[in-house]
């Protein structure tokens, strides 16, 4: 298994750095399936005779484990390299599907919590951070573009998984042609096993093809000293241990938590939400299951596109300014969605599209924000620790949405008015995040790593 070691994945001289993004996408497109869980959410509610909140916990556990595993394993990933990390992620992620399928087949909800939630969530965390720090090192001249390329795949995973899952559920369920069809539990279990096999192949492809740059490598014509001239961008380095002692880390933590909580509530509920918003007085909805599945796919495009477009834009206007857009404009759009979103489907879809594009952009920009504030030394480990904000948001977002909805009525009978309290709560969170972002300043030099004046690399022994 020595081929998994970092030493065996160092790129040879003349290697084309543009071959790295496809390897990162191979992993992120697979683990991005987490955003397509709403496609079979109603099916699991009926199969287990459970509430929306009980089924929503599956997604919440996965996101919690994503953040925790990224925080705990971040330093391990930096040390052992992306190849080892991506292969490990593939094994955990696909094993989670298999255990989750067993839980569905045996009608044991706790096994789905353990499989997709805990085991799969560990794979999510390791897989999420493994290509990010590598791409930052390959693209020091365009860190926003680099992180956008990596994390774009995670946002776009549902673009593939949503229609694929819908078609497979129809294929596996003999009753799929019935009016008002909801997938059976058996078909969801078979879907899980199919996804496990497909994702294992693609993720191992990513692990085989990823490479890290040599220690002395830099892009042709790139001068690292030019970074120092940009506001909030440092050429110094802060260790992961010291980063969590700074107020900047915790302010960015709040920013990410607020942005993610606001977006994750819509994504986790996307398919039933658009049906509920346009439900008539007789209980029927103008939005079919197929159209709702298409809406989930459209949000995946927004999530994916936002990660690339907005993160790349941050290279031009700066990370702090772009977060002012995510949080400030996002709060305005959420308010319009809550109050007027049910007036037309076009308005609803456009508002949701931009809100989720900001959500995705926030994810993709934050590693570059961390690189600006703390340098490249242990940016992967720092990013991993920051993703605990995602864990917290993975609990808060679905709980806020599902908690309000469970109090409002029965799934399948809700209307747009039932969503207003939850959506307006998200507006308040975005305002809090906006204020936190305004307070971000450069890191105090006392937290910087000692620097070897000859190599300009951080000394690996000890910290200030």
CSV table of C-alpha atoms in Angstrom, one decimal:
chain,number,residue,atom,x,y,z
A,1,UNK,CA,0.0,0.0,0.0
A,2,UNK,CA,3.0,2.3,-0.3
A,3,UNK,CA,1.5,3.9,-3.4
A,4,UNK,CA,-0.8,5.7,-1.0
A,5,UNK,CA,2.0,7.5,0.8
A,6,UNK,CA,2.7,11.2,0.2
A,7,UNK,CA,6.2,10.5,-1.1
A,8,UNK,CA,4.8,8.4,-3.9
A,9,UNK,CA,2.4,11.1,-5.0
A,10,UNK,CA,4.9,14.0,-5.6
A,11,UNK,CA,4.5,15.3,-9.1
A,12,UNK,CA,7.5,15.1,-11.4
A,13,UNK,CA,9.1,18.2,-13.0
A,14,UNK,CA,6.9,19.7,-15.7
A,15,UNK,CA,3.7,18.2,-14.4
A,16,UNK,CA,0.6,20.1,-15.6
A,17,UNK,CA,-1.3,21.4,-12.5
A,18,UNK,CA,-4.6,21.5,-14.5
A,19,UNK,CA,-4.7,17.7,-14.2
A,20,UNK,CA,-5.3,18.0,-10.5
A,21,UNK,CA,-8.9,19.5,-10.5
A,22,UNK,CA,-10.4,16.4,-12.2
A,23,UNK,CA,-9.0,14.2,-9.4
A,24,UNK,CA,-10.5,16.4,-6.8
A,25,UNK,CA,-13.8,16.5,-8.6
A,26,UNK,CA,-13.9,12.7,-8.7
A,27,UNK,CA,-14.2,12.6,-4.9
A,28,UNK,CA,-16.3,15.7,-4.4
A,29,UNK,CA,-18.9,14.8,-7.0
A,30,UNK,CA,-19.4,11.5,-5.2
A,31,UNK,CA,-19.6,12.8,-1.6
A,32,UNK,CA,-21.8,15.6,-2.8
A,33,UNK,CA,-24.7,13.1,-3.0
A,34,UNK,CA,-25.4,14.2,0.6
A,35,UNK,CA,-27.3,17.2,-1.0
A,36,UNK,CA,-29.7,14.8,-2.8
A,37,UNK,CA,-31.2,13.2,0.3
A,38,UNK,CA,-34.4,15.1,0.0
A,39,UNK,CA,-35.2,13.0,-3.1
A,40,UNK,CA,-36.0,9.9,-0.9
A,41,UNK,CA,-36.8,11.7,2.3
A,42,UNK,CA,-40.5,11.2,2.1
A,43,UNK,CA,-40.0,7.6,1.2
A,44,UNK,CA,-38.0,7.0,4.4
A,45,UNK,CA,-40.7,8.9,6.4
A,46,UNK,CA,-43.3,6.4,5.2
A,47,UNK,CA,-41.0,3.3,5.4
A,48,UNK,CA,-40.0,3.9,9.0
A,49,UNK,CA,-43.4,5.5,10.0
A,50,UNK,CA,-41.3,8.4,11.3
A,51,UNK,CA,-41.5,12.2,11.5
A,52,UNK,CA,-39.6,14.6,9.2
A,53,UNK,CA,-37.3,15.5,12.2
A,54,UNK,CA,-36.5,11.8,12.8
A,55,UNK,CA,-35.5,11.3,9.1
A,56,UNK,CA,-33.8,14.7,9.0
A,57,UNK,CA,-31.5,13.5,11.8
A,58,UNK,CA,-29.8,11.1,9.3
A,59,UNK,CA,-28.5,14.1,7.3
A,60,UNK,CA,-27.7,16.0,10.5
A,61,UNK,CA,-25.6,13.2,11.8
A,62,UNK,CA,-23.7,12.9,8.5
A,63,UNK,CA,-22.9,16.6,8.6
A,64,UNK,CA,-21.9,16.6,12.2
A,65,UNK,CA,-19.5,13.7,11.6
A,66,UNK,CA,-18.2,15.5,8.5
A,67,UNK,CA,-17.1,18.5,10.7
A,68,UNK,CA,-15.8,16.4,13.5
A,69,UNK,CA,-13.8,14.0,11.3
A,70,UNK,CA,-12.4,16.9,9.3
A,71,UNK,CA,-11.4,18.6,12.6
A,72,UNK,CA,-9.8,15.5,14.1
A,73,UNK,CA,-8.2,14.2,10.9
A,74,UNK,CA,-7.1,17.5,9.4
A,75,UNK,CA,-3.5,17.2,10.6
A,76,UNK,CA,-3.4,13.5,9.6
A,77,UNK,CA,-4.5,14.5,6.1
A,78,UNK,CA,-1.8,17.2,5.8
A,79,UNK,CA,0.8,14.8,7.0
A,80,UNK,CA,-0.1,11.7,4.9
A,81,UNK,CA,-1.2,13.5,1.8
A,82,UNK,CA,-4.4,13.5,-0.3
A,83,UNK,CA,-4.0,10.1,-1.9
A,84,UNK,CA,-4.1,8.2,1.4
A,85,UNK,CA,-7.0,10.5,2.6
A,86,UNK,CA,-9.1,10.1,-0.6
A,87,UNK,CA,-8.8,6.3,-0.5
A,88,UNK,CA,-9.8,6.2,3.2
A,89,UNK,CA,-12.7,8.5,2.4
A,90,UNK,CA,-13.9,6.2,-0.4
A,91,UNK,CA,-14.0,3.2,2.0
A,92,UNK,CA,-15.9,5.0,4.7
A,93,UNK,CA,-18.4,6.7,2.4
A,94,UNK,CA,-19.3,3.6,0.5
A,95,UNK,CA,-19.4,1.4,3.6
A,96,UNK,CA,-21.9,3.9,5.0
A,97,UNK,CA,-24.3,3.3,2.1
A,98,UNK,CA,-24.0,-0.5,2.6
A,99,UNK,CA,-24.8,-0.3,6.4
A,100,UNK,CA,-27.6,2.2,5.7
A,101,UNK,CA,-29.1,-0.2,3.1
A,102,UNK,CA,-29.1,-3.0,5.7
A,103,UNK,CA,-30.9,-0.7,8.1
A,104,UNK,CA,-33.6,0.0,5.5
A,105,UNK,CA,-34.0,-3.7,4.5
A,106,UNK,CA,-34.3,-4.7,8.2
A,107,UNK,CA,-36.4,-1.7,9.2
A,108,UNK,CA,-33.8,-0.6,11.7
A,109,UNK,CA,-33.6,3.2,11.6
A,110,UNK,CA,-30.6,3.2,14.0
A,111,UNK,CA,-28.6,1.3,11.4
A,112,UNK,CA,-29.2,4.1,8.9
A,113,UNK,CA,-28.1,6.6,11.5
A,114,UNK,CA,-24.9,4.5,12.0
A,115,UNK,CA,-24.3,3.8,8.3
A,116,UNK,CA,-25.1,6.9,6.3
A,117,UNK,CA,-24.8,9.2,9.3
A,118,UNK,CA,-21.7,8.1,11.3
A,119,UNK,CA,-19.6,5.9,9.0
A,120,UNK,CA,-20.6,7.8,5.8
A,121,UNK,CA,-20.1,11.1,7.6
A,122,UNK,CA,-16.5,10.2,8.5
A,123,UNK,CA,-15.9,9.6,4.8
A,124,UNK,CA,-17.5,12.9,4.0
A,125,UNK,CA,-15.2,14.8,6.3
A,126,UNK,CA,-12.0,13.2,5.2
A,127,UNK,CA,-13.0,13.4,1.5
A,128,UNK,CA,-14.0,17.0,1.7
A,129,UNK,CA,-10.7,18.4,3.0
A,130,UNK,CA,-8.3,16.0,1.3
A,131,UNK,CA,-8.1,17.8,-2.1
A,132,UNK,CA,-8.6,21.4,-0.9
A,133,UNK,CA,-5.2,22.1,0.7
A,134,UNK,CA,-3.5,20.3,-2.2
A,135,UNK,CA,-5.2,22.6,-4.8
A,136,UNK,CA,-4.3,25.7,-2.8
A,137,UNK,CA,-0.7,24.6,-3.0
A,138,UNK,CA,-1.0,24.0,-6.7
A,139,UNK,CA,-2.7,27.4,-7.3
A,140,UNK,CA,-1.1,29.9,-4.8
A,141,UNK,CA,-1.7,32.7,-7.4
A,142,UNK,CA,-5.5,32.0,-7.5
A,143,UNK,CA,-6.5,30.4,-4.2
A,144,UNK,CA,-10.2,31.4,-4.7
A,145,UNK,CA,-10.3,29.7,-8.1
A,146,UNK,CA,-8.5,26.7,-6.6
A,147,UNK,CA,-10.9,26.1,-3.8
A,148,UNK,CA,-13.8,26.8,-6.1
A,149,UNK,CA,-12.7,24.1,-8.4
A,150,UNK,CA,-12.3,21.6,-5.6
A,151,UNK,CA,-15.5,22.3,-3.6
A,152,UNK,CA,-17.6,23.0,-6.8
A,153,UNK,CA,-17.8,19.2,-7.1
A,154,UNK,CA,-19.4,18.8,-3.7
A,155,UNK,CA,-22.1,21.3,-4.5
A,156,UNK,CA,-22.7,19.6,-7.9
A,157,UNK,CA,-22.9,16.1,-6.5
A,158,UNK,CA,-26.7,16.3,-6.3
A,159,UNK,CA,-26.9,17.4,-10.0
A,160,UNK,CA,-25.9,13.9,-10.8
A,161,UNK,CA,-27.3,12.0,-7.8
A,162,UNK,CA,-30.7,13.6,-7.8
A,163,UNK,CA,-31.9,12.5,-11.3
A,164,UNK,CA,-29.9,9.3,-11.1
A,165,UNK,CA,-31.6,8.5,-7.8
A,166,UNK,CA,-35.0,9.3,-9.1
A,167,UNK,CA,-34.6,7.0,-12.1
A,168,UNK,CA,-33.1,4.2,-10.1
A,169,UNK,CA,-36.0,4.4,-7.5
A,170,UNK,CA,-38.5,4.1,-10.4
A,171,UNK,CA,-36.5,1.2,-11.8
A,172,UNK,CA,-36.4,-0.6,-8.5
A,173,UNK,CA,-40.0,0.1,-7.5
A,174,UNK,CA,-42.7,-1.8,-9.5
A,175,UNK,CA,-45.4,0.6,-8.3
A,176,UNK,CA,-43.6,3.7,-9.7
A,177,UNK,CA,-46.3,4.4,-12.3
A,178,UNK,CA,-49.1,4.8,-9.7
A,179,UNK,CA,-50.6,8.2,-9.1
A,180,UNK,CA,-49.1,10.1,-6.1
A,181,UNK,CA,-46.2,7.5,-6.1
A,182,UNK,CA,-43.8,7.5,-3.2
A,183,UNK,CA,-40.8,5.2,-3.4
A,184,UNK,CA,-40.7,2.0,-1.3
A,185,UNK,CA,-38.1,1.4,1.4
A,186,UNK,CA,-36.9,-1.6,-0.6
A,187,UNK,CA,-36.1,0.6,-3.6
A,188,UNK,CA,-34.2,3.1,-1.5
A,189,UNK,CA,-32.1,0.3,0.0
A,190,UNK,CA,-31.3,-1.0,-3.5
A,191,UNK,CA,-30.4,2.6,-4.5
A,192,UNK,CA,-28.0,2.8,-1.6
A,193,UNK,CA,-26.2,-0.4,-2.7
A,194,UNK,CA,-25.9,0.8,-6.3
A,195,UNK,CA,-24.5,4.2,-5.3
A,196,UNK,CA,-21.9,2.5,-3.1
A,197,UNK,CA,-20.6,0.5,-6.0
A,198,UNK,CA,-20.5,3.4,-8.4
A,199,UNK,CA,-18.9,5.8,-6.0
A,200,UNK,CA,-16.2,3.4,-4.9
A,201,UNK,CA,-14.9,3.2,-8.4
A,202,UNK,CA,-14.9,6.9,-9.1
A,203,UNK,CA,-13.4,7.9,-5.7
A,204,UNK,CA,-10.5,5.4,-6.1
A,205,UNK,CA,-9.9,6.9,-9.6
A,206,UNK,CA,-9.4,10.3,-7.9
A,207,UNK,CA,-7.1,8.8,-5.3
A,208,UNK,CA,-4.9,7.1,-8.0
A,209,UNK,CA,-4.5,10.3,-10.0
A,210,UNK,CA,-4.0,13.0,-7.4
A,211,UNK,CA,-0.5,14.4,-6.9
A,212,UNK,CA,1.1,17.0,-4.7
A,213,UNK,CA,3.7,19.6,-5.8
A,214,UNK,CA,7.3,19.4,-4.9
A,215,UNK,CA,8.4,21.5,-1.9
A,216,UNK,CA,10.2,24.1,-4.1
A,217,UNK,CA,7.6,24.3,-6.8
A,218,UNK,CA,5.8,27.5,-7.8
A,219,UNK,CA,3.8,28.6,-10.9
A,220,UNK,CA,5.8,30.1,-13.6
A,221,UNK,CA,6.0,33.9,-13.2
A,222,UNK,CA,4.5,33.8,-9.7
A,223,UNK,CA,6.0,36.1,-7.1
A,224,UNK,CA,4.9,35.3,-3.5
A,225,UNK,CA,5.8,38.8,-2.3
A,226,UNK,CA,2.9,40.2,-4.3
A,227,UNK,CA,0.4,38.6,-1.9
A,228,UNK,CA,1.6,40.9,0.9
A,229,UNK,CA,0.3,44.0,-0.8
A,230,UNK,CA,-3.3,42.8,-0.6
A,231,UNK,CA,-5.5,43.6,2.4
A,232,UNK,CA,-6.0,40.8,4.9
A,233,UNK,CA,-3.5,38.5,2.9
A,234,UNK,CA,-0.4,37.4,4.8
A,235,UNK,CA,2.8,35.8,3.6
A,236,UNK,CA,3.4,34.5,7.1
A,237,UNK,CA,2.1,31.2,8.5
A,238,UNK,CA,0.0,30.2,11.6
A,239,UNK,CA,-0.2,26.7,12.9
A,240,UNK,CA,-3.5,24.9,13.4
A,241,UNK,CA,-2.8,24.9,17.1
A,242,UNK,CA,-2.4,28.7,17.2
A,243,UNK,CA,-5.1,29.5,14.7
A,244,UNK,CA,-7.9,28.4,17.1
A,245,UNK,CA,-6.5,30.8,19.7
A,246,UNK,CA,-7.2,33.8,17.4
A,247,UNK,CA,-10.4,35.8,17.3
A,248,UNK,CA,-10.2,35.8,13.5
A,249,UNK,CA,-10.7,32.0,13.5
A,250,UNK,CA,-13.9,32.2,15.6
A,251,UNK,CA,-15.3,35.2,13.7
A,252,UNK,CA,-14.9,33.2,10.5
A,253,UNK,CA,-16.4,30.2,12.3
A,254,UNK,CA,-19.5,32.3,13.1
A,255,UNK,CA,-19.6,33.5,9.5
A,256,UNK,CA,-19.6,30.0,8.1
A,257,UNK,CA,-22.1,28.7,10.7
A,258,UNK,CA,-24.6,31.4,9.8
A,259,UNK,CA,-24.2,31.1,6.1
A,260,UNK,CA,-24.5,27.3,6.2
A,261,UNK,CA,-27.4,27.1,8.6
A,262,UNK,CA,-29.4,29.4,6.3
A,263,UNK,CA,-28.7,27.4,3.2
A,264,UNK,CA,-28.8,23.9,4.5
A,265,UNK,CA,-32.4,24.3,5.7
A,266,UNK,CA,-33.6,24.8,2.1
A,267,UNK,CA,-31.4,22.1,0.6
A,268,UNK,CA,-32.4,19.4,3.1
A,269,UNK,CA,-36.1,20.2,2.5
A,270,UNK,CA,-35.9,21.2,-1.2
A,271,UNK,CA,-38.1,18.7,-2.9
A,272,UNK,CA,-41.1,18.8,-0.5
A,273,UNK,CA,-40.6,22.5,0.0
A,274,UNK,CA,-41.4,23.6,-3.5
A,275,UNK,CA,-44.4,21.3,-3.5
A,276,UNK,CA,-45.7,22.8,-0.2
A,277,UNK,CA,-45.2,26.4,-1.4
A,278,UNK,CA,-47.7,25.8,-4.3
A,279,UNK,CA,-50.2,23.6,-2.5
A,280,UNK,CA,-53.8,24.6,-3.1
A,281,UNK,CA,-56.7,24.8,-0.6
A,282,UNK,CA,-57.8,21.2,-1.6
A,283,UNK,CA,-54.4,19.8,-0.6
A,284,UNK,CA,-53.2,19.2,-4.1
A,285,UNK,CA,-49.9,20.8,-5.4
A,286,UNK,CA,-49.1,22.3,-8.7
A,287,UNK,CA,-45.6,20.8,-8.5
A,288,UNK,CA,-45.2,17.1,-9.3
A,289,UNK,CA,-42.6,14.8,-7.8
A,290,UNK,CA,-40.6,14.8,-11.1
A,291,UNK,CA,-40.6,18.6,-11.2
A,292,UNK,CA,-39.5,18.8,-7.5
A,293,UNK,CA,-36.7,16.4,-8.4
A,294,UNK,CA,-35.7,18.7,-11.2
A,295,UNK,CA,-35.7,21.6,-8.7
A,296,UNK,CA,-33.3,19.8,-6.5
A,297,UNK,CA,-31.0,19.4,-9.6
A,298,UNK,CA,-31.4,23.1,-10.4
A,299,UNK,CA,-30.3,24.0,-6.8
A,300,UNK,CA,-27.4,21.7,-7.3
A,301,UNK,CA,-26.4,23.8,-10.3
A,302,UNK,CA,-26.7,26.9,-8.2
A,303,UNK,CA,-24.7,25.3,-5.4
A,304,UNK,CA,-22.0,24.1,-7.8
A,305,UNK,CA,-21.9,27.3,-9.9
A,306,UNK,CA,-21.8,29.5,-6.9
A,307,UNK,CA,-18.8,27.7,-5.5
A,308,UNK,CA,-16.8,28.4,-8.7
A,309,UNK,CA,-18.1,31.8,-9.8
A,310,UNK,CA,-18.3,33.6,-6.4
A,311,UNK,CA,-15.1,32.0,-5.1
A,312,UNK,CA,-13.2,33.1,-8.2
A,313,UNK,CA,-14.7,36.6,-7.9
A,314,UNK,CA,-13.2,36.7,-4.4
A,315,UNK,CA,-9.8,36.7,-6.0
A,316,UNK,CA,-10.6,40.0,-7.5
A,317,UNK,CA,-12.7,41.8,-4.8
A,318,UNK,CA,-11.4,40.1,-1.7
A,319,UNK,CA,-12.8,37.5,0.7
A,320,UNK,CA,-14.3,40.0,3.2
A,321,UNK,CA,-16.3,41.9,0.5
A,322,UNK,CA,-17.7,38.7,-1.1
A,323,UNK,CA,-19.0,37.5,2.3
A,324,UNK,CA,-20.7,40.8,2.7
A,325,UNK,CA,-22.6,39.8,-0.5
A,326,UNK,CA,-23.3,36.3,0.7
A,327,UNK,CA,-24.7,37.4,4.0
A,328,UNK,CA,-26.2,40.8,3.4
A,329,UNK,CA,-27.8,40.2,0.0
A,330,UNK,CA,-28.7,36.7,1.2
A,331,UNK,CA,-30.7,38.2,4.1
A,332,UNK,CA,-32.7,40.4,1.7
A,333,UNK,CA,-33.4,37.5,-0.6
A,334,UNK,CA,-34.5,35.2,2.3
A,335,UNK,CA,-36.9,37.9,3.4
A,336,UNK,CA,-38.5,38.2,0.0
A,337,UNK,CA,-38.7,34.3,-0.2
A,338,UNK,CA,-40.5,34.1,3.1
A,339,UNK,CA,-43.0,36.9,2.4
A,340,UNK,CA,-43.6,36.7,-1.4
A,341,UNK,CA,-42.1,33.4,-2.6
A,342,UNK,CA,-45.4,31.7,-3.1
A,343,UNK,CA,-46.7,34.3,-5.5
A,344,UNK,CA,-45.1,32.7,-8.6
A,345,UNK,CA,-43.0,29.6,-9.2
A,346,UNK,CA,-40.5,31.7,-11.2
A,347,UNK,CA,-39.9,34.1,-8.3
A,348,UNK,CA,-39.5,31.1,-5.9
A,349,UNK,CA,-37.0,29.4,-8.1
A,350,UNK,CA,-34.9,32.5,-8.8
A,351,UNK,CA,-34.7,33.4,-5.2
A,352,UNK,CA,-33.8,29.9,-4.1
A,353,UNK,CA,-31.2,29.7,-6.9
A,354,UNK,CA,-29.3,32.8,-5.8
A,355,UNK,CA,-29.6,31.9,-2.1
A,356,UNK,CA,-28.1,28.5,-2.7
A,357,UNK,CA,-25.4,30.0,-4.9
A,358,UNK,CA,-24.3,32.2,-2.0
A,359,UNK,CA,-24.4,29.1,0.3
A,360,UNK,CA,-22.1,27.3,-2.1
A,361,UNK,CA,-19.9,30.3,-2.6
A,362,UNK,CA,-19.4,30.6,1.2
A,363,UNK,CA,-18.1,27.0,1.4
A,364,UNK,CA,-15.7,27.5,-1.5
A,365,UNK,CA,-14.3,30.8,-0.4
A,366,UNK,CA,-13.6,30.0,3.2
A,367,UNK,CA,-10.5,27.9,2.6
A,368,UNK,CA,-9.0,30.8,0.6
A,369,UNK,CA,-10.1,33.2,3.4
A,370,UNK,CA,-8.2,30.9,5.9
A,371,UNK,CA,-5.2,30.9,3.6
A,372,UNK,CA,-5.2,34.7,3.4
A,373,UNK,CA,-5.4,35.0,7.2
A,374,UNK,CA,-3.2,32.1,8.3
A,375,UNK,CA,-1.0,31.1,5.4
A,376,UNK,CA,-0.5,27.7,3.7
A,377,UNK,CA,1.5,25.9,6.4
A,378,UNK,CA,-1.4,23.9,8.0
A,379,UNK,CA,-4.4,25.4,6.1
A,380,UNK,CA,-5.9,21.9,5.6
A,381,UNK,CA,-5.9,21.2,9.3
A,382,UNK,CA,-7.2,24.7,10.1
A,383,UNK,CA,-10.0,24.2,7.5
A,384,UNK,CA,-10.8,20.9,9.1
A,385,UNK,CA,-11.2,22.5,12.5
A,386,UNK,CA,-13.4,25.3,11.0
A,387,UNK,CA,-15.7,22.7,9.5
A,388,UNK,CA,-17.1,22.1,13.0
A,389,UNK,CA,-19.2,25.1,12.1
A,390,UNK,CA,-20.7,23.0,9.4
A,391,UNK,CA,-21.4,20.3,12.0
A,392,UNK,CA,-23.2,22.7,14.2
A,393,UNK,CA,-25.1,24.1,11.2
A,394,UNK,CA,-26.0,20.5,10.1
A,395,UNK,CA,-27.9,20.2,13.4
A,396,UNK,CA,-29.3,23.7,13.6
A,397,UNK,CA,-30.5,24.1,10.0
A,398,UNK,CA,-32.6,21.0,9.7
A,399,UNK,CA,-33.8,21.3,13.3
A,400,UNK,CA,-35.1,24.8,12.7
A,401,UNK,CA,-36.8,23.9,9.5
A,402,UNK,CA,-38.2,20.5,10.5
A,403,UNK,CA,-39.0,21.7,14.0
A,404,UNK,CA,-41.2,24.5,12.7
A,405,UNK,CA,-42.8,22.3,10.1
A,406,UNK,CA,-43.6,19.5,12.5
A,407,UNK,CA,-45.4,22.1,14.7
A,408,UNK,CA,-47.3,23.5,11.7
A,409,UNK,CA,-48.9,20.3,10.5
A,410,UNK,CA,-48.5,17.0,8.6
A,411,UNK,CA,-46.0,16.4,5.8
A,412,UNK,CA,-47.7,16.5,2.5
A,413,UNK,CA,-50.3,18.9,3.7
A,414,UNK,CA,-48.2,22.0,4.5
A,415,UNK,CA,-48.4,25.3,2.7
A,416,UNK,CA,-46.0,28.3,2.2
A,417,UNK,CA,-47.2,30.0,5.4
A,418,UNK,CA,-45.8,27.1,7.5
A,419,UNK,CA,-42.3,28.0,6.3
A,420,UNK,CA,-42.3,31.7,7.2
A,421,UNK,CA,-41.2,31.4,10.9
A,422,UNK,CA,-38.3,29.2,9.9
A,423,UNK,CA,-37.2,31.4,6.9
A,424,UNK,CA,-37.4,34.6,8.9
A,425,UNK,CA,-35.2,32.9,11.6
A,426,UNK,CA,-32.6,32.4,8.9
A,427,UNK,CA,-32.7,36.1,8.1
A,428,UNK,CA,-31.7,36.8,11.7
A,429,UNK,CA,-28.8,34.4,11.5
A,430,UNK,CA,-27.5,35.9,8.2
A,431,UNK,CA,-27.4,39.4,9.9
A,432,UNK,CA,-25.4,38.0,12.8
A,433,UNK,CA,-22.9,36.5,10.3
A,434,UNK,CA,-22.7,39.8,8.4
A,435,UNK,CA,-21.7,41.6,11.6
A,436,UNK,CA,-19.1,38.9,12.4
A,437,UNK,CA,-17.5,39.3,9.0
A,438,UNK,CA,-17.2,43.0,9.4
A,439,UNK,CA,-15.1,42.4,12.6
A,440,UNK,CA,-12.4,40.3,10.8
A,441,UNK,CA,-8.9,42.0,10.9
A,442,UNK,CA,-5.4,40.7,10.2
A,443,UNK,CA,-4.0,38.1,12.6
A,444,UNK,CA,-1.7,39.4,15.4
A,445,UNK,CA,2.0,38.6,14.5
A,446,UNK,CA,2.5,37.0,17.8
A,447,UNK,CA,0.7,33.9,16.4
A,448,UNK,CA,3.0,33.6,13.4
A,449,UNK,CA,5.3,30.6,13.0
A,450,UNK,CA,9.1,31.2,13.2
A,451,UNK,CA,10.5,31.6,9.7
A,452,UNK,CA,13.8,30.2,8.3
A,453,UNK,CA,15.2,33.3,6.6
A,454,UNK,CA,16.9,31.3,3.9
A,455,UNK,CA,14.0,29.1,2.8
A,456,UNK,CA,11.1,31.4,3.9
A,457,UNK,CA,9.4,28.2,5.1
A,458,UNK,CA,8.0,27.9,8.6
A,459,UNK,CA,10.3,26.1,11.0
A,460,UNK,CA,8.6,22.8,11.8
A,461,UNK,CA,9.8,22.6,15.4
A,462,UNK,CA,7.8,24.5,18.0
A,463,UNK,CA,5.5,27.5,17.8
A,464,UNK,CA,5.5,31.0,19.2
